[in-house]
Amino acid sequence: MKGLLKFLATILVLLGIAWYLIIPSNPVTSQERFGAWEDKTNFVTLIQQAVSNLSSTGDGLTSQMVVSSNDLKSILNENLSEEQKTDLENSAIGFEQSYIQVRQPLTLFGPVTSQLELNMSLVIKEGQLEAVVESAKLGKIPLPKFLLRMVLNQDAISPDFRRDDLTLPITLPAEGYALENIEIHNGQAIAYLKLDRERLLAMIESQIKP
């Protein structure tokens, strides 16, 4: 009898530890939900910021633009499809330290829920902006990449997400500029742009027309 009680106590302790580990330390709040974000990008403001930082080089015009977490959510809200926004509606998205962080609630089995946390760096590859997973956690548990692939295969992550190299291509409204580089520091991104004079003027004119 004592052996059975000891066994049951051990099982309860292990279940308690497992429960503690799968519960996220920073769960998504109702205010953080992407689905609760209603603002859309004011492209005029972003263009004005780029224009105010213009520099002329031998190759043409260059500029840089600061993008906050709120700007990021607004850009996504403006440019994602309705299906993509539905996939992300319960997630929290923003810049954290030097990464884009995505925190997405995840149902493991039955009523047991946890949270998948992805820290992603931004890179430009052959002119395409991509978000690459650098680290991940399930609840409080760090996930090696082979386990992350297993989790992603079970979950409804964007179909554009490449499981093999844990990369998500990002399509931006590229009109009048090329993205030369992007860096994330202290919870915000700095985008370095190369601009075409004629297309830039046409873009500004189209945005300020009533």
PDB file of C-alpha atoms in Angstrom:
ATOM      1  CA  MET A   1       0.000   0.000   0.000  1.00  0.00           C
ATOM      2  CA  LYS A   2       2.798   2.396   0.889  1.00  0.00           C
ATOM      3  CA  GLY A   3       4.489   1.565  -2.416  1.00  0.00           C
ATOM      4  CA  LEU A   4       1.309   2.435  -4.341  1.00  0.00           C
ATOM      5  CA  LEU A   5       0.898   5.729  -2.484  1.00  0.00           C
ATOM      6  CA  LYS A   6       4.517   6.619  -3.173  1.00  0.00           C
ATOM      7  CA  PHE A   7       4.034   5.787  -6.849  1.00  0.00           C
ATOM      8  CA  LEU A   8       0.885   7.931  -7.062  1.00  0.00           C
ATOM      9  CA  ALA A   9       2.611  10.811  -5.285  1.00  0.00           C
ATOM     10  CA  THR A  10       5.499  10.620  -7.750  1.00  0.00           C
ATOM     11  CA  ILE A  11       3.068  10.639 -10.682  1.00  0.00           C
ATOM     12  CA  LEU A  12       1.261  13.688  -9.262  1.00  0.00           C
ATOM     13  CA  VAL A  13       4.539  15.549  -8.780  1.00  0.00           C
ATOM     14  CA  LEU A  14       5.621  14.760 -12.345  1.00  0.00           C
ATOM     15  CA  LEU A  15       2.231  15.846 -13.705  1.00  0.00           C
ATOM     16  CA  GLY A  16       2.475  19.062 -11.690  1.00  0.00           C
ATOM     17  CA  ILE A  17       5.931  19.792 -13.094  1.00  0.00           C
ATOM     18  CA  ALA A  18       4.758  19.034 -16.635  1.00  0.00           C
ATOM     19  CA  TRP A  19       1.719  21.286 -16.162  1.00  0.00           C
ATOM     20  CA  TYR A  20       3.912  24.102 -14.841  1.00  0.00           C
ATOM     21  CA  LEU A  21       6.293  23.792 -17.804  1.00  0.00           C
ATOM     22  CA  ILE A  22       3.628  23.898 -20.522  1.00  0.00           C
ATOM     23  CA  ILE A  23       1.868  26.949 -19.042  1.00  0.00           C
ATOM     24  CA  PRO A  24       3.426  30.051 -20.658  1.00  0.00           C
ATOM     25  CA  SER A  25       5.113  32.607 -18.425  1.00  0.00           C
ATOM     26  CA  ASN A  26       3.914  35.422 -20.700  1.00  0.00           C
ATOM     27  CA  PRO A  27       0.491  34.439 -22.084  1.00  0.00           C
ATOM     28  CA  VAL A  28      -1.257  36.506 -24.751  1.00  0.00           C
ATOM     29  CA  THR A  29      -3.667  39.011 -23.192  1.00  0.00           C
ATOM     30  CA  SER A  30      -6.920  40.158 -24.768  1.00  0.00           C
ATOM     31  CA  GLN A  31      -5.363  43.568 -25.464  1.00  0.00           C
ATOM     32  CA  GLU A  32      -2.385  41.980 -27.244  1.00  0.00           C
ATOM     33  CA  ARG A  33      -4.477  39.815 -29.583  1.00  0.00           C
ATOM     34  CA  PHE A  34      -3.788  40.662 -33.204  1.00  0.00           C
ATOM     35  CA  GLY A  35      -7.501  40.228 -33.885  1.00  0.00           C
ATOM     36  CA  ALA A  36      -8.190  43.134 -31.517  1.00  0.00           C
ATOM     37  CA  TRP A  37      -5.945  45.487 -33.517  1.00  0.00           C
ATOM     38  CA  GLU A  38      -8.079  47.669 -35.787  1.00  0.00           C
ATOM     39  CA  ASP A  39      -5.651  50.321 -37.018  1.00  0.00           C
ATOM     40  CA  LYS A  40      -4.347  50.169 -40.564  1.00  0.00           C
ATOM     41  CA  THR A  41      -1.102  51.615 -41.839  1.00  0.00           C
ATOM     42  CA  ASN A  42      -1.057  55.303 -42.592  1.00  0.00           C
ATOM     43  CA  PHE A  43       1.257  55.014 -45.563  1.00  0.00           C
ATOM     44  CA  VAL A  44       1.360  58.794 -45.945  1.00  0.00           C
ATOM     45  CA  THR A  45       3.032  59.043 -42.533  1.00  0.00           C
ATOM     46  CA  LEU A  46       5.531  56.320 -43.418  1.00  0.00           C
ATOM     47  CA  ILE A  47       6.295  57.957 -46.759  1.00  0.00           C
ATOM     48  CA  GLN A  48       6.771  61.333 -45.109  1.00  0.00           C
ATOM     49  CA  GLN A  49       9.199  59.744 -42.655  1.00  0.00           C
ATOM     50  CA  ALA A  50      11.162  58.198 -45.531  1.00  0.00           C
ATOM     51  CA  VAL A  51      11.186  61.485 -47.454  1.00  0.00           C
ATOM     52  CA  SER A  52      12.402  63.452 -44.418  1.00  0.00           C
ATOM     53  CA  ASN A  53      15.426  61.130 -44.170  1.00  0.00           C
ATOM     54  CA  LEU A  54      16.386  61.195 -47.854  1.00  0.00           C
ATOM     55  CA  SER A  55      20.038  61.154 -48.850  1.00  0.00           C
ATOM     56  CA  SER A  56      21.494  61.312 -52.329  1.00  0.00           C
ATOM     57  CA  THR A  57      24.201  58.875 -53.407  1.00  0.00           C
ATOM     58  CA  GLY A  58      25.850  57.958 -56.670  1.00  0.00           C
ATOM     59  CA  ASP A  59      23.303  55.169 -57.077  1.00  0.00           C
ATOM     60  CA  GLY A  60      20.288  57.369 -56.404  1.00  0.00           C
ATOM     61  CA  LEU A  61      18.262  58.172 -53.310  1.00  0.00           C
ATOM     62  CA  THR A  62      18.466  56.316 -50.007  1.00  0.00           C
ATOM     63  CA  SER A  63      16.509  56.678 -46.804  1.00  0.00           C
ATOM     64  CA  GLN A  64      15.723  54.946 -43.556  1.00  0.00           C
ATOM     65  CA  MET A  65      12.507  54.440 -41.653  1.00  0.00           C
ATOM     66  CA  VAL A  66      11.757  53.426 -38.064  1.00  0.00           C
ATOM     67  CA  VAL A  67       8.966  50.872 -37.643  1.00  0.00           C
ATOM     68  CA  SER A  68       7.436  50.259 -34.207  1.00  0.00           C
ATOM     69  CA  SER A  69       5.504  47.197 -33.064  1.00  0.00           C
ATOM     70  CA  ASN A  70       2.259  49.126 -33.588  1.00  0.00           C
ATOM     71  CA  ASP A  71       3.356  50.033 -37.129  1.00  0.00           C
ATOM     72  CA  LEU A  72       4.109  46.356 -37.755  1.00  0.00           C
ATOM     73  CA  LYS A  73       0.644  45.277 -36.627  1.00  0.00           C
ATOM     74  CA  SER A  74      -0.937  48.003 -38.730  1.00  0.00           C
ATOM     75  CA  ILE A  75       1.046  46.958 -41.815  1.00  0.00           C
ATOM     76  CA  LEU A  76      -0.029  43.345 -41.318  1.00  0.00           C
ATOM     77  CA  ASN A  77      -3.624  44.404 -40.730  1.00  0.00           C
ATOM     78  CA  GLU A  78      -3.570  46.316 -44.005  1.00  0.00           C
ATOM     79  CA  ASN A  79      -1.808  43.756 -46.189  1.00  0.00           C
ATOM     80  CA  LEU A  80      -2.639  40.240 -44.959  1.00  0.00           C
ATOM     81  CA  SER A  81      -5.509  38.292 -46.473  1.00  0.00           C
ATOM     82  CA  GLU A  82      -8.590  37.664 -44.348  1.00  0.00           C
ATOM     83  CA  GLU A  83      -7.571  34.007 -44.018  1.00  0.00           C
ATOM     84  CA  GLN A  84      -4.093  34.958 -42.783  1.00  0.00           C
ATOM     85  CA  LYS A  85      -5.533  37.448 -40.291  1.00  0.00           C
ATOM     86  CA  THR A  86      -7.913  34.762 -39.014  1.00  0.00           C
ATOM     87  CA  ASP A  87      -4.931  32.427 -38.458  1.00  0.00           C
ATOM     88  CA  LEU A  88      -3.200  35.129 -36.384  1.00  0.00           C
ATOM     89  CA  GLU A  89      -6.196  36.653 -34.603  1.00  0.00           C
ATOM     90  CA  ASN A  90      -5.383  35.130 -31.192  1.00  0.00           C
ATOM     91  CA  SER A  91      -1.628  35.704 -31.475  1.00  0.00           C
ATOM     92  CA  ALA A  92       0.541  38.523 -30.133  1.00  0.00           C
ATOM     93  CA  ILE A  93       3.016  39.987 -32.635  1.00  0.00           C
ATOM     94  CA  GLY A  94       5.681  42.617 -32.065  1.00  0.00           C
ATOM     95  CA  PHE A  95       9.358  43.492 -31.901  1.00  0.00           C
ATOM     96  CA  GLU A  96      11.153  42.141 -28.853  1.00  0.00           C
ATOM     97  CA  GLN A  97      14.833  42.963 -28.343  1.00  0.00           C
ATOM     98  CA  SER A  98      16.389  42.070 -31.725  1.00  0.00           C
ATOM     99  CA  TYR A  99      13.614  39.779 -32.980  1.00  0.00           C
ATOM    100  CA  ILE A 100      10.069  39.678 -34.208  1.00  0.00           C
ATOM    101  CA  GLN A 101       8.253  37.690 -31.548  1.00  0.00           C
ATOM    102  CA  VAL A 102       5.092  35.721 -32.268  1.00  0.00           C
ATOM    103  CA  ARG A 103       3.211  34.184 -29.330  1.00  0.00           C
ATOM    104  CA  GLN A 104       0.430  31.867 -30.404  1.00  0.00           C
ATOM    105  CA  PRO A 105      -1.924  29.914 -28.107  1.00  0.00           C
ATOM    106  CA  LEU A 106      -1.769  26.213 -28.885  1.00  0.00           C
ATOM    107  CA  THR A 107      -4.129  23.366 -28.011  1.00  0.00           C
ATOM    108  CA  LEU A 108      -2.110  20.289 -27.096  1.00  0.00           C
ATOM    109  CA  PHE A 109      -4.891  17.789 -26.399  1.00  0.00           C
ATOM    110  CA  GLY A 110      -8.420  18.083 -25.083  1.00  0.00           C
ATOM    111  CA  PRO A 111      -8.732  21.087 -22.753  1.00  0.00           C
ATOM    112  CA  VAL A 112      -4.963  21.367 -22.259  1.00  0.00           C
ATOM    113  CA  THR A 113      -3.603  24.513 -23.891  1.00  0.00           C
ATOM    114  CA  SER A 114      -0.138  26.020 -24.040  1.00  0.00           C
ATOM    115  CA  GLN A 115       1.578  28.689 -26.122  1.00  0.00           C
ATOM    116  CA  LEU A 116       4.080  28.544 -28.951  1.00  0.00           C
ATOM    117  CA  GLU A 117       6.600  31.386 -28.805  1.00  0.00           C
ATOM    118  CA  LEU A 118       8.772  32.082 -31.860  1.00  0.00           C
ATOM    119  CA  ASN A 119      11.660  34.548 -31.990  1.00  0.00           C
ATOM    120  CA  MET A 120      12.399  35.396 -35.606  1.00  0.00           C
ATOM    121  CA  SER A 121      15.154  37.420 -37.254  1.00  0.00           C
ATOM    122  CA  LEU A 122      14.630  39.367 -40.486  1.00  0.00           C
ATOM    123  CA  VAL A 123      16.896  38.790 -43.477  1.00  0.00           C
ATOM    124  CA  ILE A 124      16.888  39.890 -47.100  1.00  0.00           C
ATOM    125  CA  LYS A 125      17.656  37.071 -49.516  1.00  0.00           C
ATOM    126  CA  GLU A 126      17.747  37.747 -53.252  1.00  0.00           C
ATOM    127  CA  GLY A 127      15.598  40.828 -52.752  1.00  0.00           C
ATOM    128  CA  GLN A 128      12.991  38.933 -50.697  1.00  0.00           C
ATOM    129  CA  LEU A 129      12.323  39.786 -47.058  1.00  0.00           C
ATOM    130  CA  GLU A 130      12.176  36.661 -44.909  1.00  0.00           C
ATOM    131  CA  ALA A 131      11.551  35.931 -41.223  1.00  0.00           C
ATOM    132  CA  VAL A 132      13.706  33.069 -39.928  1.00  0.00           C
ATOM    133  CA  VAL A 133      13.014  31.264 -36.640  1.00  0.00           C
ATOM    134  CA  GLU A 134      16.028  31.581 -34.340  1.00  0.00           C
ATOM    135  CA  SER A 135      14.528  30.103 -31.164  1.00  0.00           C
ATOM    136  CA  ALA A 136      11.222  28.722 -29.935  1.00  0.00           C
ATOM    137  CA  LYS A 137       9.470  27.702 -26.736  1.00  0.00           C
ATOM    138  CA  LEU A 138       6.405  25.622 -25.954  1.00  0.00           C
ATOM    139  CA  GLY A 139       5.134  27.122 -22.731  1.00  0.00           C
ATOM    140  CA  LYS A 140       8.361  27.448 -20.731  1.00  0.00           C
ATOM    141  CA  ILE A 141      10.125  24.617 -22.564  1.00  0.00           C
ATOM    142  CA  PRO A 142      12.796  25.554 -25.155  1.00  0.00           C
ATOM    143  CA  LEU A 143      12.152  23.647 -28.377  1.00  0.00           C
ATOM    144  CA  PRO A 144      15.005  22.370 -30.542  1.00  0.00           C
ATOM    145  CA  LYS A 145      14.292  22.852 -34.223  1.00  0.00           C
ATOM    146  CA  PHE A 146      13.452  19.212 -34.954  1.00  0.00           C
ATOM    147  CA  LEU A 147      10.754  19.268 -32.261  1.00  0.00           C
ATOM    148  CA  LEU A 148       9.517  22.653 -33.496  1.00  0.00           C
ATOM    149  CA  ARG A 149       8.965  21.147 -36.951  1.00  0.00           C
ATOM    150  CA  MET A 150       6.852  18.421 -35.368  1.00  0.00           C
ATOM    151  CA  VAL A 151       4.756  21.027 -33.532  1.00  0.00           C
ATOM    152  CA  LEU A 152       4.344  23.124 -36.682  1.00  0.00           C
ATOM    153  CA  ASN A 153       3.239  20.075 -38.649  1.00  0.00           C
ATOM    154  CA  GLN A 154       0.430  19.567 -36.151  1.00  0.00           C
ATOM    155  CA  ASP A 155      -0.649  23.193 -35.991  1.00  0.00           C
ATOM    156  CA  ALA A 156      -2.355  25.497 -38.476  1.00  0.00           C
ATOM    157  CA  ILE A 157       0.599  27.790 -39.134  1.00  0.00           C
ATOM    158  CA  SER A 158       0.576  29.835 -42.357  1.00  0.00           C
ATOM    159  CA  PRO A 159       0.884  27.576 -45.443  1.00  0.00           C
ATOM    160  CA  ASP A 160       3.586  29.970 -46.694  1.00  0.00           C
ATOM    161  CA  PHE A 161       5.798  28.960 -43.770  1.00  0.00           C
ATOM    162  CA  ARG A 162       8.629  26.699 -44.931  1.00  0.00           C
ATOM    163  CA  ARG A 163       9.093  23.911 -42.403  1.00  0.00           C
ATOM    164  CA  ASP A 164      12.418  22.715 -43.820  1.00  0.00           C
ATOM    165  CA  ASP A 165      14.357  25.897 -43.001  1.00  0.00           C
ATOM    166  CA  LEU A 166      11.789  27.441 -40.594  1.00  0.00           C
ATOM    167  CA  THR A 167      11.396  30.518 -42.773  1.00  0.00           C
ATOM    168  CA  LEU A 168       8.423  32.698 -43.642  1.00  0.00           C
ATOM    169  CA  PRO A 169       8.687  34.817 -46.834  1.00  0.00           C
ATOM    170  CA  ILE A 170       7.193  38.277 -46.325  1.00  0.00           C
ATOM    171  CA  THR A 171       5.655  40.169 -49.226  1.00  0.00           C
ATOM    172  CA  LEU A 172       5.705  43.936 -48.809  1.00  0.00           C
ATOM    173  CA  PRO A 173       3.885  46.560 -50.866  1.00  0.00           C
ATOM    174  CA  ALA A 174       7.055  47.468 -52.832  1.00  0.00           C
ATOM    175  CA  GLU A 175       6.155  50.624 -54.700  1.00  0.00           C
ATOM    176  CA  GLY A 176       8.887  53.087 -55.531  1.00  0.00           C
ATOM    177  CA  TYR A 177      11.538  51.594 -53.278  1.00  0.00           C
ATOM    178  CA  ALA A 178      13.747  48.575 -52.671  1.00  0.00           C
ATOM    179  CA  LEU A 179      14.499  47.290 -49.190  1.00  0.00           C
ATOM    180  CA  GLU A 180      18.278  47.243 -48.828  1.00  0.00           C
ATOM    181  CA  ASN A 181      18.555  46.131 -45.208  1.00  0.00           C
ATOM    182  CA  ILE A 182      16.541  45.887 -42.012  1.00  0.00           C
ATOM    183  CA  GLU A 183      17.715  45.760 -38.408  1.00  0.00           C
ATOM    184  CA  ILE A 184      15.811  45.248 -35.154  1.00  0.00           C
ATOM    185  CA  HIS A 185      17.064  47.005 -32.027  1.00  0.00           C
ATOM    186  CA  ASN A 186      15.417  47.717 -28.682  1.00  0.00           C
ATOM    187  CA  GLY A 187      11.949  46.693 -29.786  1.00  0.00           C
ATOM    188  CA  GLN A 188      11.812  48.538 -33.115  1.00  0.00           C
ATOM    189  CA  ALA A 189      12.986  47.976 -36.668  1.00  0.00           C
ATOM    190  CA  ILE A 190      15.063  50.301 -38.838  1.00  0.00           C
ATOM    191  CA  ALA A 191      14.485  49.782 -42.552  1.00  0.00           C
ATOM    192  CA  TYR A 192      17.093  51.040 -45.033  1.00  0.00           C
ATOM    193  CA  LEU A 193      15.590  51.902 -48.395  1.00  0.00           C
ATOM    194  CA  LYS A 194      16.773  52.651 -51.904  1.00  0.00           C
ATOM    195  CA  LEU A 195      14.295  54.787 -53.827  1.00  0.00           C
ATOM    196  CA  ASP A 196      13.515  55.457 -57.455  1.00  0.00           C
ATOM    197  CA  ARG A 197      12.947  59.201 -57.939  1.00  0.00           C
ATOM    198  CA  GLU A 198      10.173  59.021 -60.524  1.00  0.00           C
ATOM    199  CA  ARG A 199       8.282  56.192 -58.852  1.00  0.00           C
ATOM    200  CA  LEU A 200       8.671  57.866 -55.458  1.00  0.00           C
ATOM    201  CA  LEU A 201       7.112  61.091 -56.732  1.00  0.00           C
ATOM    202  CA  ALA A 202       4.278  59.150 -58.368  1.00  0.00           C
ATOM    203  CA  MET A 203       3.672  57.214 -55.134  1.00  0.00           C
ATOM    204  CA  ILE A 204       3.598  60.403 -53.029  1.00  0.00           C
ATOM    205  CA  GLU A 205       1.184  62.020 -55.465  1.00  0.00           C
ATOM    206  CA  SER A 206      -1.152  59.005 -55.388  1.00  0.00           C
ATOM    207  CA  GLN A 207      -1.158  58.924 -51.588  1.00  0.00           C
ATOM    208  CA  ILE A 208      -1.929  62.614 -51.031  1.00  0.00           C
ATOM    209  CA  LYS A 209      -4.743  62.821 -53.567  1.00  0.00           C
ATOM    210  CA  PRO A 210      -8.155  63.121 -51.878  1.00  0.00           C
TER     211      PRO A 210
END
